[in-house]
Amino acid sequence: MTEESTQRAFKFIVVNGPNTAEDPGVRTAIRKQAARDIVAARKKIGNRGRVNVGQYPEFDALGALQGLAKETNLGSIERADLDPGPSTESSLHPAAEAAQIIVRKRLGRVDRGPQPSFRTEPHRLLPSSLTINPTTGYEALRVKYGFDVSDLSNLTTFSISRSTIAAITRDSRLLNTLPGKQNLSYLSLVPARQGHKPYLDAVIDCVTAKARSAFDVPNAGFAMKVMKLHTRALRAIQQAVGDEKASRDADLLCAVQMLSLYEIFQSGKPSAFIHHVNGSANLIRHRSPSSFTTPYEQMLFLAHIGPAHSEAFYKGEECYLARPEWTSLYESLAEETSNLTDRSPIVIRIRIALVHSSGMIAATSRALSGRGQCNPDMLLALELKVRELHQDVLDCIEEYKDRLLRTTLAGSPGKQSAIGREALGSALESLSVYKRMLAALSEPDRLVLETECQAVALIMLQMSEQPLGRQSWVYTGIEHGVALAIQETRVSWEENLCDRSWLEQRLASRERWHIFRGYLMQGCGPYAVG
């Protein structure tokens, strides 16, 4: 055998510690190796022709909203009459301050003063008292690793996206703020699924071991074991994906979504995380909306919405969840409770408006890219749709304010949960972006809309200065980024072009819009990865 043929036949991977697998080429080689036997098995049983569907706290809300009077309709900064709020130096929570520093670093605005203190020691999570035989099933796994997978529930919330990985890559100490339980997370039901499907068991083992490794003292030997468990889990998933019956099983969807959690701990480039989010999307579309009937299936669907929206934004396309059949499913999951949750009707309405925004951003970019030659009827239809969504968001904010006032009059403080705080931030993000869309599509209204847009951006920046929970950096960084993108592009949007021709105005509008969209995508926006 010649030297050239030997090089083609073999590929050697030098392993020098657990971080080797972060190299994209090495990870691809590992995945191909894991899938080798599966591909051979499919050829043998004639399964090659089947469709492969999966390659798969609290804050002062009323204080923040006091300037959003219904009669002003967010009309201007002057009319907003906002209270400057508490001093950053005296009341800013370390996690919120860290989020601001991360965003400012993107713009080169780093405060050289004292840096916030972080919890630097590993965040150890010990198992709670066992109520059943700890020698079998999930309890045995929990004892083995000293970690409960449901403590990763905060990683299944709406705002988790590739930007989360980027933030942790820049500052690994943020990872220690994430553990915590959420009652509405599908991870709370995962222990009961242990032992039902081999591929899910393999993923549970892999993710639990990875979490133990991430929150414990570094151990190269244990890290290598985690890599082997990951390879085994990928092999099991690849085999299940090729089976038509398994591809519609909720346990397979759960396993793929849990693999995306594994990638959050990896840090570095988010390509594998994106791969699993896309795999989840393929599995969900393959199931159809009518198949999400059990609490387990519905929680899996809820956990997918945020990441699916963020990936659609990055691809510059409509999120498939914005289609009527999926929004109908989402709305059907609403449950009215005294406290705001992921299933509160107003939270769902706000998030649906945000899910629509990725498609509307893409549509606006297409409409403005024709050098003023776009069909006027199409522009009008787009403008009307944006106005409809803009009004929906305004109505949601008014409903949110009314809810806070009712609780205050009933004797409860005018404050809301972290879910409420996150939802309000999402509403203001959507509102500011929709105002910019309208300003781009309707030249006569641009100057008024820009004044209103700057007012909303100011409110978002002031909200980010209020004390929040330790996981709040996940979404306050997003809000801060949107607000800064709006402020950084302010000058061109306030330029008066009334003496210019229609074509000149349209070309200027296109230029302004694409610069703003670039800020959202590449440095200041909601999903920027730096």
Short mmCIF file of C-alpha atoms in Angstrom, two decimals:
data_model
loop_
_atom_site.label_atom_id
_atom_site.label_comp_id
_atom_site.label_asym_id
_atom_site.label_seq_id
_atom_site.Cartn_x
_atom_site.Cartn_y
_atom_site.Cartn_z
CA MET A 1 0.00 0.00 0.00
CA THR A 2 1.43 3.39 -0.99
CA GLU A 3 1.86 6.29 1.40
CA GLU A 4 -0.82 8.26 -0.48
CA SER A 5 -3.44 5.51 -0.20
CA THR A 6 -2.61 5.07 3.48
CA GLN A 7 -3.35 8.72 4.11
CA ARG A 8 -6.68 8.39 2.38
CA ALA A 9 -7.64 5.24 4.27
CA PHE A 10 -6.92 6.37 7.82
CA LYS A 11 -7.56 9.52 9.81
CA PHE A 12 -5.81 9.86 13.15
CA ILE A 13 -7.11 12.07 15.94
CA VAL A 14 -4.67 13.06 18.66
CA VAL A 15 -6.55 13.41 21.96
CA ASN A 16 -4.83 15.60 24.50
CA GLY A 17 -7.52 16.38 27.03
CA PRO A 18 -11.30 16.91 26.90
CA ASN A 19 -11.25 20.14 24.89
CA THR A 20 -10.04 18.44 21.72
CA ALA A 21 -13.60 17.63 20.72
CA GLU A 22 -14.42 21.34 20.47
CA ASP A 23 -12.62 21.41 17.12
CA PRO A 24 -15.38 21.27 14.45
CA GLY A 25 -13.41 18.89 12.22
CA VAL A 26 -12.76 16.46 15.06
CA ARG A 27 -16.40 16.57 16.18
CA THR A 28 -17.53 15.84 12.62
CA ALA A 29 -15.14 12.87 12.44
CA ILE A 30 -16.45 11.53 15.74
CA ARG A 31 -20.06 11.81 14.53
CA LYS A 32 -19.23 10.02 11.29
CA GLN A 33 -17.55 7.25 13.25
CA ALA A 34 -20.56 6.99 15.57
CA ALA A 35 -22.91 6.72 12.58
CA ARG A 36 -20.79 4.23 10.58
CA ASP A 37 -22.40 1.07 11.96
CA ILE A 38 -25.85 2.65 11.73
CA VAL A 39 -25.45 3.40 8.03
CA ALA A 40 -24.24 -0.14 7.40
CA ALA A 41 -27.23 -1.55 9.29
CA ARG A 42 -29.67 0.55 7.27
CA LYS A 43 -28.16 -0.69 4.03
CA LYS A 44 -28.44 -4.26 5.24
CA ILE A 45 -32.14 -4.04 6.22
CA GLY A 46 -33.16 -1.88 3.26
CA ASN A 47 -33.95 1.17 5.36
CA ARG A 48 -32.12 3.64 3.14
CA GLY A 49 -35.23 4.78 1.33
CA ARG A 50 -37.03 6.16 4.38
CA VAL A 51 -37.29 9.86 5.06
CA ASN A 52 -34.68 10.98 7.59
CA VAL A 53 -36.52 13.62 9.63
CA GLY A 54 -33.93 14.53 12.18
CA GLN A 55 -30.22 14.55 11.27
CA TYR A 56 -30.82 15.31 12.72
CA PRO A 57 -36.82 37.76 40.97
CA GLU A 58 -38.39 40.48 40.91
CA PHE A 59 -38.27 44.07 39.59
CA ASP A 60 -40.31 47.25 39.76
CA ALA A 61 -42.41 46.80 36.64
CA LEU A 62 -44.80 49.66 37.36
CA GLY A 63 -41.86 51.99 37.85
CA ALA A 64 -40.43 50.96 34.51
CA LEU A 65 -43.77 51.39 32.76
CA GLN A 66 -44.88 54.64 34.37
CA GLY A 67 -44.01 56.52 31.17
CA LEU A 68 -46.04 54.24 28.92
CA ALA A 69 -49.33 56.04 29.41
CA LYS A 70 -52.03 54.89 27.02
CA GLU A 71 -52.73 58.40 25.77
CA THR A 72 -49.07 59.05 24.90
CA ASN A 73 -48.72 55.78 22.96
CA LEU A 74 -44.96 55.91 23.57
CA GLY A 75 -44.98 59.16 21.63
CA SER A 76 -41.66 60.71 22.58
CA ILE A 77 -38.82 60.74 25.04
CA GLU A 78 -39.97 64.08 26.46
CA ARG A 79 -43.48 62.83 27.13
CA ALA A 80 -42.26 59.56 28.61
CA ASP A 81 -41.31 61.42 31.84
CA LEU A 82 -39.26 58.49 33.10
CA ASP A 83 -37.75 58.21 36.53
CA PRO A 84 -34.01 57.67 36.12
CA GLY A 85 -34.24 54.74 38.50
CA PRO A 86 -31.75 53.50 41.06
CA SER A 87 -28.05 54.10 40.71
CA THR A 88 -26.14 51.36 38.93
CA GLU A 89 -23.36 51.51 41.49
CA SER A 90 -25.62 51.06 44.48
CA SER A 91 -28.29 48.62 43.33
CA LEU A 92 -27.22 46.78 40.20
CA HIS A 93 -27.24 43.02 40.67
CA PRO A 94 -23.91 41.38 39.70
CA ALA A 95 -25.55 39.16 37.10
CA ALA A 96 -27.31 42.10 35.45
CA GLU A 97 -24.10 44.13 35.57
CA ALA A 98 -22.25 41.25 33.93
CA ALA A 99 -24.78 41.22 31.09
CA GLN A 100 -24.24 44.92 30.48
CA ILE A 101 -20.46 44.52 30.46
CA ILE A 102 -20.77 41.70 27.89
CA VAL A 103 -22.79 43.91 25.56
CA ARG A 104 -20.52 46.93 26.07
CA LYS A 105 -17.48 44.84 25.21
CA ARG A 106 -19.02 44.24 21.78
CA LEU A 107 -19.03 47.99 21.22
CA GLY A 108 -15.63 48.56 22.77
CA ARG A 109 -17.21 50.40 25.71
CA VAL A 110 -15.64 48.58 28.63
CA ASP A 111 -15.79 50.27 31.99
CA ARG A 112 -12.31 50.08 33.45
CA GLY A 113 -13.59 50.50 36.98
CA PRO A 114 -14.07 47.68 39.50
CA GLN A 115 -15.47 44.55 37.90
CA PRO A 116 -18.46 42.68 39.39
CA SER A 117 -17.82 39.81 41.68
CA PHE A 118 -18.77 36.33 40.49
CA ARG A 119 -19.21 33.01 42.14
CA THR A 120 -16.04 31.30 40.98
CA GLU A 121 -16.20 28.04 42.87
CA PRO A 122 -18.07 25.08 41.31
CA HIS A 123 -21.80 25.17 41.96
CA ARG A 124 -22.31 21.76 43.55
CA LEU A 125 -25.83 20.40 43.46
CA LEU A 126 -26.30 17.46 45.78
CA PRO A 127 -29.16 15.01 45.30
CA SER A 128 -32.15 15.37 47.56
CA SER A 129 -33.34 12.61 49.86
CA LEU A 130 -34.23 9.48 47.92
CA THR A 131 -37.73 8.16 48.31
CA ILE A 132 -37.35 4.99 46.24
CA ASN A 133 -34.77 2.27 45.77
CA PRO A 134 -31.58 4.16 44.81
CA THR A 135 -29.93 1.14 43.21
CA THR A 136 -31.94 1.05 39.97
CA GLY A 137 -33.14 3.41 37.24
CA TYR A 138 -32.79 7.16 37.41
CA GLU A 139 -32.14 7.30 41.16
CA ALA A 140 -29.07 5.12 40.66
CA LEU A 141 -27.86 7.52 37.99
CA ARG A 142 -28.43 10.49 40.26
CA VAL A 143 -26.47 8.86 43.06
CA LYS A 144 -23.72 7.89 40.62
CA TYR A 145 -23.14 11.46 39.41
CA GLY A 146 -24.41 13.42 42.39
CA PHE A 147 -26.52 15.54 40.06
CA ASP A 148 -30.21 15.82 39.20
CA VAL A 149 -30.90 16.53 35.53
CA SER A 150 -33.97 18.58 36.45
CA ASP A 151 -31.56 21.16 37.91
CA LEU A 152 -30.86 22.12 34.29
CA SER A 153 -34.42 23.35 33.79
CA ASN A 154 -33.29 26.96 33.38
CA LEU A 155 -31.58 25.86 30.17
CA THR A 156 -34.98 25.01 28.66
CA THR A 157 -36.45 28.52 28.96
CA PHE A 158 -37.51 30.79 26.08
CA SER A 159 -34.41 33.02 25.87
CA ILE A 160 -31.82 30.25 25.69
CA SER A 161 -30.12 30.43 22.29
CA ARG A 162 -26.74 30.46 20.60
CA SER A 163 -26.09 33.84 22.28
CA THR A 164 -26.13 32.00 25.61
CA ILE A 165 -23.22 29.86 24.43
CA ALA A 166 -21.39 32.96 23.21
CA ALA A 167 -21.77 34.66 26.59
CA ILE A 168 -20.55 31.59 28.48
CA THR A 169 -17.62 31.27 26.09
CA ARG A 170 -16.60 34.83 26.91
CA ASP A 171 -17.05 34.32 30.65
CA SER A 172 -17.39 30.74 31.88
CA ARG A 173 -18.41 31.96 35.35
CA LEU A 174 -21.87 32.74 33.98
CA LEU A 175 -22.47 28.99 33.73
CA ASN A 176 -22.63 28.79 37.51
CA THR A 177 -25.70 31.04 37.55
CA LEU A 178 -27.86 28.70 35.46
CA PRO A 179 -28.72 25.63 37.60
CA GLY A 180 -32.22 25.68 39.04
CA LYS A 181 -35.57 23.93 38.72
CA GLN A 182 -38.58 25.06 36.68
CA ASN A 183 -41.85 23.23 37.30
CA LEU A 184 -42.97 23.71 33.69
CA SER A 185 -39.84 22.19 32.16
CA TYR A 186 -39.92 18.83 30.42
CA LEU A 187 -36.82 17.91 32.44
CA SER A 188 -39.04 17.51 35.50
CA LEU A 189 -40.60 14.50 33.73
CA VAL A 190 -37.37 13.00 32.41
CA PRO A 191 -36.63 10.84 35.51
CA ALA A 192 -39.92 8.99 34.95
CA ARG A 193 -38.88 8.24 31.35
CA GLN A 194 -35.66 6.49 32.38
CA GLY A 195 -35.70 2.87 31.24
CA HIS A 196 -38.32 3.34 28.48
CA LYS A 197 -36.06 3.91 25.46
CA PRO A 198 -32.36 2.98 25.11
CA TYR A 199 -31.55 6.14 23.15
CA LEU A 200 -33.11 8.38 25.81
CA ASP A 201 -31.27 6.49 28.55
CA ALA A 202 -27.99 7.05 26.70
CA VAL A 203 -28.66 10.79 26.39
CA ILE A 204 -29.73 11.16 30.04
CA ASP A 205 -26.51 9.43 31.10
CA CYS A 206 -24.46 11.65 28.78
CA VAL A 207 -26.03 14.99 29.76
CA THR A 208 -26.02 14.24 33.50
CA ALA A 209 -22.35 13.28 33.36
CA LYS A 210 -21.54 16.43 31.35
CA ALA A 211 -23.33 18.63 33.89
CA ARG A 212 -21.45 16.94 36.74
CA SER A 213 -18.20 17.58 34.87
CA ALA A 214 -19.08 21.24 34.19
CA PHE A 215 -19.97 22.09 37.79
CA ASP A 216 -17.27 20.00 39.47
CA VAL A 217 -13.51 20.26 39.80
CA PRO A 218 -11.90 19.62 36.36
CA ASN A 219 -10.95 15.98 35.87
CA ALA A 220 -9.40 14.92 32.55
CA GLY A 221 -10.18 11.24 33.08
CA PHE A 222 -13.86 11.89 33.79
CA ALA A 223 -14.02 14.31 30.84
CA MET A 224 -12.84 11.53 28.53
CA LYS A 225 -15.58 9.30 29.91
CA VAL A 226 -18.12 12.01 29.11
CA MET A 227 -16.87 12.13 25.52
CA LYS A 228 -17.40 8.38 25.20
CA LEU A 229 -20.92 8.70 26.60
CA HIS A 230 -21.60 11.46 24.09
CA THR A 231 -20.45 9.27 21.20
CA ARG A 232 -22.68 6.44 22.44
CA ALA A 233 -25.66 8.82 22.73
CA LEU A 234 -25.13 10.13 19.18
CA ARG A 235 -24.97 6.58 17.87
CA ALA A 236 -28.24 5.68 19.59
CA ILE A 237 -29.98 8.82 18.31
CA GLN A 238 -28.85 8.25 14.73
CA GLN A 239 -30.27 4.74 14.82
CA ALA A 240 -33.62 5.91 16.24
CA VAL A 241 -33.95 8.76 13.73
CA GLY A 242 -33.92 6.29 10.85
CA ASP A 243 -36.91 4.39 12.25
CA GLU A 244 -40.31 5.76 11.19
CA LYS A 245 -42.08 4.81 14.41
CA ALA A 246 -39.33 6.12 16.67
CA SER A 247 -39.15 9.39 14.71
CA ARG A 248 -42.65 10.26 15.95
CA ASP A 249 -41.91 9.30 19.56
CA ALA A 250 -41.82 12.11 22.12
CA ASP A 251 -38.85 10.42 23.81
CA LEU A 252 -36.74 10.93 20.69
CA LEU A 253 -37.68 14.62 20.60
CA CYS A 254 -36.73 14.82 24.27
CA ALA A 255 -33.39 13.14 23.62
CA VAL A 256 -32.49 15.55 20.79
CA GLN A 257 -33.47 18.58 22.86
CA MET A 258 -31.36 17.32 25.75
CA LEU A 259 -28.36 17.00 23.43
CA SER A 260 -28.67 20.73 22.76
CA LEU A 261 -28.21 21.25 26.51
CA TYR A 262 -25.01 19.23 26.31
CA GLU A 263 -23.68 21.68 23.71
CA ILE A 264 -24.32 24.67 25.98
CA PHE A 265 -21.73 23.22 28.37
CA GLN A 266 -19.25 22.78 25.53
CA SER A 267 -19.01 26.55 24.87
CA GLY A 268 -17.05 27.63 21.80
CA LYS A 269 -18.80 27.68 18.43
CA PRO A 270 -22.55 26.94 18.56
CA SER A 271 -22.69 24.77 15.40
CA ALA A 272 -23.59 21.56 17.25
CA PHE A 273 -26.26 23.37 19.31
CA ILE A 274 -27.76 24.73 16.08
CA HIS A 275 -27.66 21.22 14.60
CA HIS A 276 -29.75 19.84 17.45
CA VAL A 277 -32.22 22.76 17.35
CA ASN A 278 -32.75 22.09 13.64
CA GLY A 279 -33.11 18.39 14.38
CA SER A 280 -35.81 19.18 16.96
CA ALA A 281 -37.60 21.35 14.38
CA ASN A 282 -37.59 18.50 11.86
CA LEU A 283 -39.01 16.08 14.40
CA ILE A 284 -41.72 18.52 15.51
CA ARG A 285 -42.80 19.24 11.92
CA HIS A 286 -42.85 15.51 11.25
CA ARG A 287 -45.24 15.00 14.17
CA SER A 288 -47.69 17.80 13.19
CA PRO A 289 -49.48 20.13 15.68
CA SER A 290 -52.32 17.70 16.47
CA SER A 291 -49.94 15.17 18.05
CA PHE A 292 -48.92 17.35 21.03
CA THR A 293 -51.57 16.20 23.47
CA THR A 294 -49.83 15.04 26.66
CA PRO A 295 -48.17 17.38 29.23
CA TYR A 296 -44.81 15.80 28.33
CA GLU A 297 -45.23 16.56 24.62
CA GLN A 298 -46.51 20.07 25.29
CA MET A 299 -43.54 20.92 27.53
CA LEU A 300 -41.18 19.73 24.80
CA PHE A 301 -42.95 21.99 22.32
CA LEU A 302 -42.73 25.00 24.67
CA ALA A 303 -39.00 24.47 25.20
CA HIS A 304 -38.42 24.52 21.44
CA ILE A 305 -40.12 27.83 20.64
CA GLY A 306 -37.40 30.25 21.76
CA PRO A 307 -34.44 28.48 20.07
CA ALA A 308 -36.49 27.95 16.89
CA HIS A 309 -37.28 31.67 16.70
CA SER A 310 -33.64 32.70 17.23
CA GLU A 311 -32.39 30.34 14.52
CA ALA A 312 -34.99 31.65 12.05
CA PHE A 313 -33.73 35.16 12.80
CA TYR A 314 -30.17 34.18 11.97
CA LYS A 315 -31.17 32.42 8.79
CA GLY A 316 -33.08 35.51 7.71
CA GLU A 317 -36.34 33.66 7.22
CA GLU A 318 -39.81 33.20 8.65
CA CYS A 319 -39.99 30.95 11.69
CA TYR A 320 -42.20 27.97 10.86
CA LEU A 321 -43.87 28.37 14.26
CA ALA A 322 -45.40 31.66 13.02
CA ARG A 323 -47.72 29.68 10.73
CA PRO A 324 -51.38 29.52 11.83
CA GLU A 325 -51.43 25.81 12.70
CA TRP A 326 -48.51 26.21 15.12
CA THR A 327 -49.65 29.49 16.67
CA SER A 328 -53.05 27.86 17.24
CA LEU A 329 -51.31 25.03 19.10
CA TYR A 330 -49.32 27.53 21.15
CA GLU A 331 -52.43 29.55 22.04
CA SER A 332 -54.28 26.35 23.03
CA LEU A 333 -51.70 25.77 25.79
CA ALA A 334 -52.65 28.98 27.61
CA GLU A 335 -53.56 28.66 31.31
CA GLU A 336 -54.69 31.66 33.35
CA THR A 337 -53.10 31.72 36.82
CA SER A 338 -52.57 34.32 39.54
CA ASN A 339 -48.85 34.46 38.79
CA LEU A 340 -47.41 34.79 35.31
CA THR A 341 -45.97 31.61 33.82
CA ASP A 342 -44.80 30.42 30.41
CA ARG A 343 -48.44 29.46 29.76
CA SER A 344 -50.10 32.73 30.78
CA PRO A 345 -52.16 34.07 27.86
CA ILE A 346 -50.39 37.43 27.81
CA VAL A 347 -46.95 35.80 27.83
CA ILE A 348 -47.94 33.59 24.90
CA ARG A 349 -49.32 36.58 22.97
CA ILE A 350 -46.09 38.53 23.51
CA ARG A 351 -43.95 35.62 22.39
CA ILE A 352 -46.06 34.98 19.30
CA ALA A 353 -45.50 38.61 18.29
CA LEU A 354 -41.76 38.07 18.77
CA VAL A 355 -41.84 34.83 16.76
CA HIS A 356 -43.47 36.74 13.89
CA SER A 357 -40.68 39.34 13.94
CA SER A 358 -38.03 37.17 12.26
CA GLY A 359 -40.22 36.66 9.20
CA MET A 360 -41.22 40.33 9.10
CA ILE A 361 -37.58 41.43 9.31
CA ALA A 362 -36.78 39.18 6.36
CA ALA A 363 -39.82 40.42 4.41
CA THR A 364 -38.89 44.05 5.05
CA SER A 365 -35.35 43.42 3.84
CA ARG A 366 -36.66 41.82 0.64
CA ALA A 367 -39.15 44.61 0.05
CA LEU A 368 -36.48 47.30 0.37
CA SER A 369 -33.87 45.56 -1.76
CA GLY A 370 -35.39 46.33 -5.16
CA ARG A 371 -33.86 49.81 -5.58
CA GLY A 372 -37.25 51.46 -5.33
CA GLN A 373 -38.88 49.18 -7.89
CA CYS A 374 -40.85 47.01 -5.45
CA ASN A 375 -44.52 46.46 -6.17
CA PRO A 376 -46.46 49.21 -4.29
CA ASP A 377 -49.27 46.78 -3.49
CA MET A 378 -46.82 44.39 -1.87
CA LEU A 379 -45.28 47.22 0.15
CA LEU A 380 -48.73 48.31 1.33
CA ALA A 381 -49.70 44.75 2.32
CA LEU A 382 -46.45 44.40 4.28
CA GLU A 383 -46.97 47.73 6.02
CA LEU A 384 -50.51 46.76 7.05
CA LYS A 385 -49.28 43.48 8.49
CA VAL A 386 -46.53 45.24 10.47
CA ARG A 387 -49.07 47.77 11.79
CA GLU A 388 -51.27 44.91 12.94
CA LEU A 389 -48.42 43.26 14.84
CA HIS A 390 -47.32 46.62 16.23
CA GLN A 391 -50.80 47.19 17.63
CA ASP A 392 -50.90 43.67 19.10
CA VAL A 393 -47.73 44.42 21.05
CA LEU A 394 -49.11 47.76 22.29
CA ASP A 395 -52.26 45.96 23.47
CA CYS A 396 -50.15 43.38 25.31
CA ILE A 397 -48.22 46.10 27.12
CA GLU A 398 -51.44 47.79 28.18
CA GLU A 399 -52.80 44.47 29.43
CA TYR A 400 -49.57 43.89 31.35
CA LYS A 401 -49.86 47.32 32.99
CA ASP A 402 -53.50 46.68 33.91
CA ARG A 403 -52.53 43.37 35.48
CA LEU A 404 -49.89 45.07 37.63
CA LEU A 405 -52.33 47.77 38.70
CA ARG A 406 -54.93 45.18 39.70
CA THR A 407 -52.44 43.31 41.89
CA THR A 408 -51.35 46.61 43.47
CA LEU A 409 -54.93 47.64 44.27
CA ALA A 410 -55.54 44.18 45.74
CA GLY A 411 -52.77 44.81 48.28
CA SER A 412 -49.93 43.02 46.52
CA PRO A 413 -46.79 44.91 45.50
CA GLY A 414 -46.62 46.03 41.88
CA LYS A 415 -43.90 43.57 41.00
CA GLN A 416 -43.75 40.50 38.79
CA SER A 417 -41.88 37.24 38.49
CA ALA A 418 -38.85 36.62 36.30
CA ILE A 419 -41.25 35.28 33.64
CA GLY A 420 -43.15 38.56 33.68
CA ARG A 421 -39.96 40.57 33.52
CA GLU A 422 -38.68 38.53 30.59
CA ALA A 423 -42.02 38.82 28.77
CA LEU A 424 -42.09 42.59 29.22
CA GLY A 425 -38.58 42.84 27.78
CA SER A 426 -39.67 40.73 24.80
CA ALA A 427 -42.66 43.03 24.25
CA LEU A 428 -40.48 46.13 24.22
CA GLU A 429 -37.97 44.46 21.89
CA SER A 430 -40.77 43.60 19.46
CA LEU A 431 -42.29 47.07 19.77
CA SER A 432 -39.03 48.85 18.96
CA VAL A 433 -38.26 46.60 15.99
CA TYR A 434 -41.78 46.94 14.57
CA LYS A 435 -41.53 50.72 14.90
CA ARG A 436 -38.32 50.63 12.90
CA MET A 437 -40.01 48.48 10.24
CA LEU A 438 -42.87 50.97 9.95
CA ALA A 439 -40.40 53.84 9.75
CA ALA A 440 -38.63 52.05 6.90
CA LEU A 441 -41.87 51.34 5.02
CA SER A 442 -43.72 54.61 5.67
CA GLU A 443 -41.52 57.65 4.97
CA PRO A 444 -44.18 60.23 6.05
CA ASP A 445 -44.36 58.66 9.54
CA ARG A 446 -40.63 58.01 9.96
CA LEU A 447 -39.62 60.96 12.16
CA VAL A 448 -42.51 60.49 14.60
CA LEU A 449 -41.93 56.73 14.75
CA GLU A 450 -38.22 57.23 15.38
CA THR A 451 -38.94 59.48 18.36
CA GLU A 452 -41.18 56.78 19.78
CA CYS A 453 -38.57 54.10 19.03
CA GLN A 454 -35.90 56.01 20.96
CA ALA A 455 -38.31 56.32 23.90
CA VAL A 456 -38.74 52.54 23.99
CA ALA A 457 -34.98 52.01 23.77
CA LEU A 458 -34.47 54.34 26.73
CA ILE A 459 -36.99 52.37 28.79
CA MET A 460 -35.22 49.07 27.96
CA LEU A 461 -31.88 50.50 29.06
CA GLN A 462 -33.37 51.76 32.33
CA MET A 463 -35.04 48.42 32.98
CA SER A 464 -31.68 46.66 32.62
CA GLU A 465 -30.39 48.69 35.58
CA GLN A 466 -32.91 47.22 38.02
CA PRO A 467 -31.98 44.30 40.31
CA LEU A 468 -32.91 40.91 38.87
CA GLY A 469 -32.35 37.20 39.45
CA ARG A 470 -28.98 35.60 38.86
CA GLN A 471 -30.07 34.05 35.53
CA SER A 472 -31.41 37.36 34.20
CA TRP A 473 -28.32 38.02 32.07
CA VAL A 474 -29.77 35.53 29.58
CA TYR A 475 -32.45 38.01 28.52
CA THR A 476 -31.27 41.41 29.81
CA GLY A 477 -28.28 41.17 27.50
CA ILE A 478 -30.73 40.70 24.61
CA GLU A 479 -32.78 43.76 25.61
CA HIS A 480 -29.69 45.87 26.11
CA GLY A 481 -28.36 44.84 22.72
CA VAL A 482 -31.56 45.82 20.91
CA ALA A 483 -31.67 49.17 22.71
CA LEU A 484 -28.05 49.94 21.85
CA ALA A 485 -28.61 48.99 18.21
CA ILE A 486 -31.45 51.51 18.07
CA GLN A 487 -29.43 54.25 19.75
CA GLU A 488 -26.29 53.65 17.68
CA THR A 489 -28.22 54.05 14.40
CA ARG A 490 -30.28 57.02 15.56
CA VAL A 491 -28.78 59.82 13.44
CA SER A 492 -29.69 58.52 10.00
CA TRP A 493 -33.23 57.66 11.07
CA GLU A 494 -33.80 61.24 12.27
CA GLU A 495 -32.57 62.81 9.02
CA ASN A 496 -35.20 64.95 7.28
CA LEU A 497 -35.46 64.06 3.57
CA CYS A 498 -38.72 65.82 2.71
CA ASP A 499 -37.03 67.73 -0.13
CA ARG A 500 -35.78 64.55 -1.82
CA SER A 501 -37.48 62.58 -4.58
CA TRP A 502 -39.47 59.42 -3.85
CA LEU A 503 -36.70 57.25 -5.30
CA GLU A 504 -34.02 58.97 -3.22
CA GLN A 505 -36.12 58.51 -0.09
CA ARG A 506 -36.63 54.83 -0.88
CA LEU A 507 -32.92 54.24 -1.43
CA ALA A 508 -32.07 56.06 1.80
CA SER A 509 -34.67 53.97 3.62
CA ARG A 510 -33.11 50.79 2.26
CA GLU A 511 -29.65 51.87 3.39
CA ARG A 512 -30.85 52.78 6.89
CA TRP A 513 -32.71 49.51 7.27
CA HIS A 514 -29.82 47.30 6.21
CA ILE A 515 -27.43 49.10 8.56
CA PHE A 516 -29.86 48.61 11.44
CA ARG A 517 -30.36 44.96 10.58
CA GLY A 518 -26.60 44.54 10.47
CA TYR A 519 -26.35 45.88 14.03
CA LEU A 520 -28.95 43.37 15.16
CA MET A 521 -27.12 40.50 13.48
CA GLN A 522 -23.47 41.28 14.10
CA GLY A 523 -22.81 43.03 17.33
CA CYS A 524 -25.64 44.74 19.15
CA GLY A 525 -28.65 42.60 18.39
CA PRO A 526 -30.68 40.02 20.27
CA TYR A 527 -28.76 37.01 19.05
CA ALA A 528 -25.33 38.43 18.30
CA VAL A 529 -22.51 36.06 19.10
CA GLY A 530 -19.62 38.50 18.74
#
